[in-house]
């Protein structure tokens, strides 16, 4: 979907989705670039799933994350990774807002619901940490202070000193997530006044 600024500038969409998996990007030549005026370049990408900008959060969550939550409860590792340009909506896609939660919040809620459903048969515990990587510096978003040092031990590569919290309720995780988000590094850009400029991992 084009932003208000893009619409006012007379921009047109360069994205076309085919078969819910293929994304075609068209690079239009500038009207002032007379040498390339008739030349149009494009790129083609294939994904497990591609969504129109009108796709609802429930469909995005069901397609990308529901099965992952189930596998985590079976002891596997899982990651939901959001990638895109500044201002593309990564943070909104992952978090949403209080009255309109998105993928990450829906996954946390789903995780606790499924744990409660299985609590008679299996023992589960939920622990979390929240860190940020910005300019090659790793910081603990739940206990800000000095940068963390990465080191390798028998578990693999770890951020030494990263705090870990045990959570029993969805609301506890959401509260910690919001607390951590307030500690993220932000910097205004032409596209986004509060661009996070960092990579965060919960």
GROMACS .gro file of C-alpha atoms in nm, residues 25-200:
model
  176
   25UNK     CA    1   0.903  -0.593  -0.840
   26UNK     CA    2   0.906  -0.348  -1.128
   27UNK     CA    3   1.154  -0.061  -1.138
   28UNK     CA    4   1.003   0.222  -1.339
   29UNK     CA    5   1.233   0.468  -1.515
   30UNK     CA    6   1.209   0.832  -1.414
   31UNK     CA    7   1.022   1.055  -1.661
   32UNK     CA    8   1.329   1.281  -1.665
   33UNK     CA    9   1.567   0.996  -1.751
   34UNK     CA   10   1.532   1.012  -2.131
   35UNK     CA   11   1.795   0.744  -2.199
   36UNK     CA   12   1.606   0.482  -1.998
   37UNK     CA   13   1.250   0.609  -2.037
   38UNK     CA   14   1.125   0.302  -2.222
   39UNK     CA   15   1.334   0.054  -2.025
   40UNK     CA   16   1.165  -0.120  -1.735
   41UNK     CA   17   1.361  -0.351  -1.506
   42UNK     CA   18   1.214  -0.603  -1.271
   43UNK     CA   19   1.296  -0.868  -1.017
   44UNK     CA   20   1.120  -1.188  -0.923
   45UNK     CA   21   1.123  -1.361  -0.582
   46UNK     CA   22   0.956  -1.679  -0.453
   47UNK     CA   23   0.852  -1.724  -0.090
   48UNK     CA   24   0.664  -1.979   0.118
   49UNK     CA   25   0.388  -1.717   0.136
   50UNK     CA   26   0.339  -1.364   0.010
   51UNK     CA   27   0.061  -1.138   0.131
   52UNK     CA   28  -0.131  -0.851  -0.022
   53UNK     CA   29  -0.137  -0.535   0.187
   54UNK     CA   30  -0.507  -0.600   0.250
   55UNK     CA   31  -0.439  -0.938   0.417
   56UNK     CA   32  -0.566  -0.959   0.774
   57UNK     CA   33  -0.341  -1.030   1.070
   58UNK     CA   34  -0.520  -1.359   1.142
   59UNK     CA   35  -0.429  -1.497   0.799
   60UNK     CA   36  -0.067  -1.379   0.829
   61UNK     CA   37  -0.041  -1.539   1.174
   62UNK     CA   38  -0.212  -1.863   1.070
   63UNK     CA   39   0.009  -1.899   0.761
   64UNK     CA   40   0.343  -1.810   0.919
   65UNK     CA   41   0.339  -1.886   1.290
   66UNK     CA   42   0.065  -2.118   1.425
   67UNK     CA   43   0.252  -2.438   1.334
   68UNK     CA   44   0.574  -2.291   1.472
   69UNK     CA   45   0.418  -2.241   1.818
   70UNK     CA   46   0.310  -2.605   1.818
   71UNK     CA   47   0.662  -2.721   1.728
   72UNK     CA   48   0.813  -2.508   2.006
   73UNK     CA   49   0.587  -2.690   2.253
   74UNK     CA   50   0.728  -3.016   2.117
   75UNK     CA   51   1.079  -2.901   2.208
   76UNK     CA   52   1.200  -2.757   1.878
   77UNK     CA   53   1.347  -2.411   1.830
   78UNK     CA   54   1.147  -2.160   1.632
   79UNK     CA   55   1.205  -1.816   1.488
   80UNK     CA   56   0.975  -1.559   1.332
   81UNK     CA   57   1.197  -1.322   1.135
   82UNK     CA   58   1.072  -0.999   0.981
   83UNK     CA   59   1.284  -0.830   0.714
   84UNK     CA   60   1.232  -0.518   0.510
   85UNK     CA   61   1.329  -0.160   0.438
   86UNK     CA   62   1.301   0.124   0.690
   87UNK     CA   63   0.938   0.226   0.720
   88UNK     CA   64   0.807  -0.094   0.559
   89UNK     CA   65   0.613  -0.189   0.873
   90UNK     CA   66   0.828  -0.462   1.031
   91UNK     CA   67   0.770  -0.352   1.391
   92UNK     CA   68   0.398  -0.303   1.331
   93UNK     CA   69   0.371  -0.645   1.163
   94UNK     CA   70   0.544  -0.812   1.457
   95UNK     CA   71   0.392  -0.616   1.747
   96UNK     CA   72   0.098  -0.407   1.633
   97UNK     CA   73  -0.056  -0.178   1.892
   98UNK     CA   74  -0.233  -0.248   2.221
   99UNK     CA   75  -0.583  -0.288   2.078
  100UNK     CA   76  -0.462  -0.449   1.753
  101UNK     CA   77  -0.188  -0.703   1.838
  102UNK     CA   78   0.013  -0.868   1.562
  103UNK     CA   79   0.228  -1.178   1.502
  104UNK     CA   80   0.459  -1.175   1.805
  105UNK     CA   81   0.183  -1.092   2.054
  106UNK     CA   82  -0.056  -1.345   1.897
  107UNK     CA   83   0.216  -1.612   1.924
  108UNK     CA   84   0.275  -1.537   2.292
  109UNK     CA   85  -0.098  -1.557   2.365
  110UNK     CA   86  -0.130  -1.879   2.166
  111UNK     CA   87   0.170  -2.029   2.349
  112UNK     CA   88   0.015  -1.973   2.692
  113UNK     CA   89  -0.327  -2.100   2.581
  114UNK     CA   90  -0.168  -2.422   2.453
  115UNK     CA   91   0.040  -2.459   2.769
  116UNK     CA   92  -0.275  -2.430   2.983
  117UNK     CA   93  -0.449  -2.691   2.767
  118UNK     CA   94  -0.161  -2.935   2.820
  119UNK     CA   95  -0.076  -2.851   3.180
  120UNK     CA   96  -0.231  -3.171   3.317
  121UNK     CA   97  -0.019  -3.392   3.091
  122UNK     CA   98   0.312  -3.208   3.058
  123UNK     CA   99   0.528  -2.961   3.249
  124UNK     CA  100   0.621  -2.641   3.068
  125UNK     CA  101   0.806  -2.329   3.171
  126UNK     CA  102   0.846  -2.006   2.979
  127UNK     CA  103   1.161  -1.798   3.017
  128UNK     CA  104   1.251  -1.495   2.812
  129UNK     CA  105   1.526  -1.249   2.741
  130UNK     CA  106   1.511  -0.947   2.512
  131UNK     CA  107   1.821  -0.811   2.343
  132UNK     CA  108   1.911  -0.554   2.082
  133UNK     CA  109   2.191  -0.549   1.826
  134UNK     CA  110   2.280  -0.199   1.709
  135UNK     CA  111   2.608  -0.090   1.546
  136UNK     CA  112   2.768  -0.424   1.640
  137UNK     CA  113   2.681  -0.367   2.007
  138UNK     CA  114   2.457  -0.610   2.197
  139UNK     CA  115   2.241  -0.466   2.477
  140UNK     CA  116   1.997  -0.616   2.727
  141UNK     CA  117   1.665  -0.438   2.669
  142UNK     CA  118   1.517  -0.556   3.000
  143UNK     CA  119   1.815  -0.449   3.211
  144UNK     CA  120   1.988  -0.170   3.019
  145UNK     CA  121   2.342  -0.085   3.112
  146UNK     CA  122   2.681  -0.175   2.975
  147UNK     CA  123   2.695  -0.360   2.642
  148UNK     CA  124   2.691  -0.740   2.663
  149UNK     CA  125   2.986  -0.953   2.557
  150UNK     CA  126   2.930  -1.246   2.322
  151UNK     CA  127   3.118  -1.563   2.409
  152UNK     CA  128   3.105  -1.929   2.321
  153UNK     CA  129   3.033  -2.201   2.575
  154UNK     CA  130   2.889  -2.554   2.570
  155UNK     CA  131   2.545  -2.411   2.476
  156UNK     CA  132   2.688  -2.226   2.178
  157UNK     CA  133   2.727  -1.850   2.146
  158UNK     CA  134   2.572  -1.662   2.439
  159UNK     CA  135   2.541  -1.301   2.547
  160UNK     CA  136   2.715  -1.304   2.884
  161UNK     CA  137   2.508  -1.131   3.153
  162UNK     CA  138   2.181  -1.130   2.958
  163UNK     CA  139   1.893  -1.132   3.206
  164UNK     CA  140   1.636  -1.408   3.185
  165UNK     CA  141   1.285  -1.380   3.325
  166UNK     CA  142   1.041  -1.658   3.401
  167UNK     CA  143   0.688  -1.575   3.284
  168UNK     CA  144   0.361  -1.737   3.388
  169UNK     CA  145   0.107  -1.519   3.206
  170UNK     CA  146   0.072  -1.360   2.864
  171UNK     CA  147   0.037  -1.016   3.025
  172UNK     CA  148   0.375  -1.053   3.197
  173UNK     CA  149   0.547  -1.118   2.864
  174UNK     CA  150   0.364  -0.828   2.697
  175UNK     CA  151   0.463  -0.595   2.984
  176UNK     CA  152   0.830  -0.699   2.953
  177UNK     CA  153   0.812  -0.663   2.576
  178UNK     CA  154   0.676  -0.308   2.610
  179UNK     CA  155   0.939  -0.227   2.873
  180UNK     CA  156   1.213  -0.353   2.642
  181UNK     CA  157   1.075  -0.162   2.344
  182UNK     CA  158   1.105   0.164   2.540
  183UNK     CA  159   1.478   0.090   2.575
  184UNK     CA  160   1.539   0.029   2.203
  185UNK     CA  161   1.765   0.260   2.007
  186UNK     CA  162   1.554   0.491   1.788
  187UNK     CA  163   1.643   0.757   1.540
  188UNK     CA  164   1.414   0.957   1.309
  189UNK     CA  165   1.434   0.897   0.934
  190UNK     CA  166   1.256   1.060   0.643
  191UNK     CA  167   1.018   0.763   0.640
  192UNK     CA  168   0.962   0.699   1.011
  193UNK     CA  169   0.992   0.939   1.305
  194UNK     CA  170   1.061   0.659   1.555
  195UNK     CA  171   1.253   0.411   1.343
  196UNK     CA  172   1.410   0.149   1.570
  197UNK     CA  173   1.739   0.125   1.375
  198UNK     CA  174   1.826  -0.196   1.556
  199UNK     CA  175   1.761  -0.567   1.549
  200UNK     CA  176   1.572  -0.698   1.852
   0.00000   0.00000   0.00000
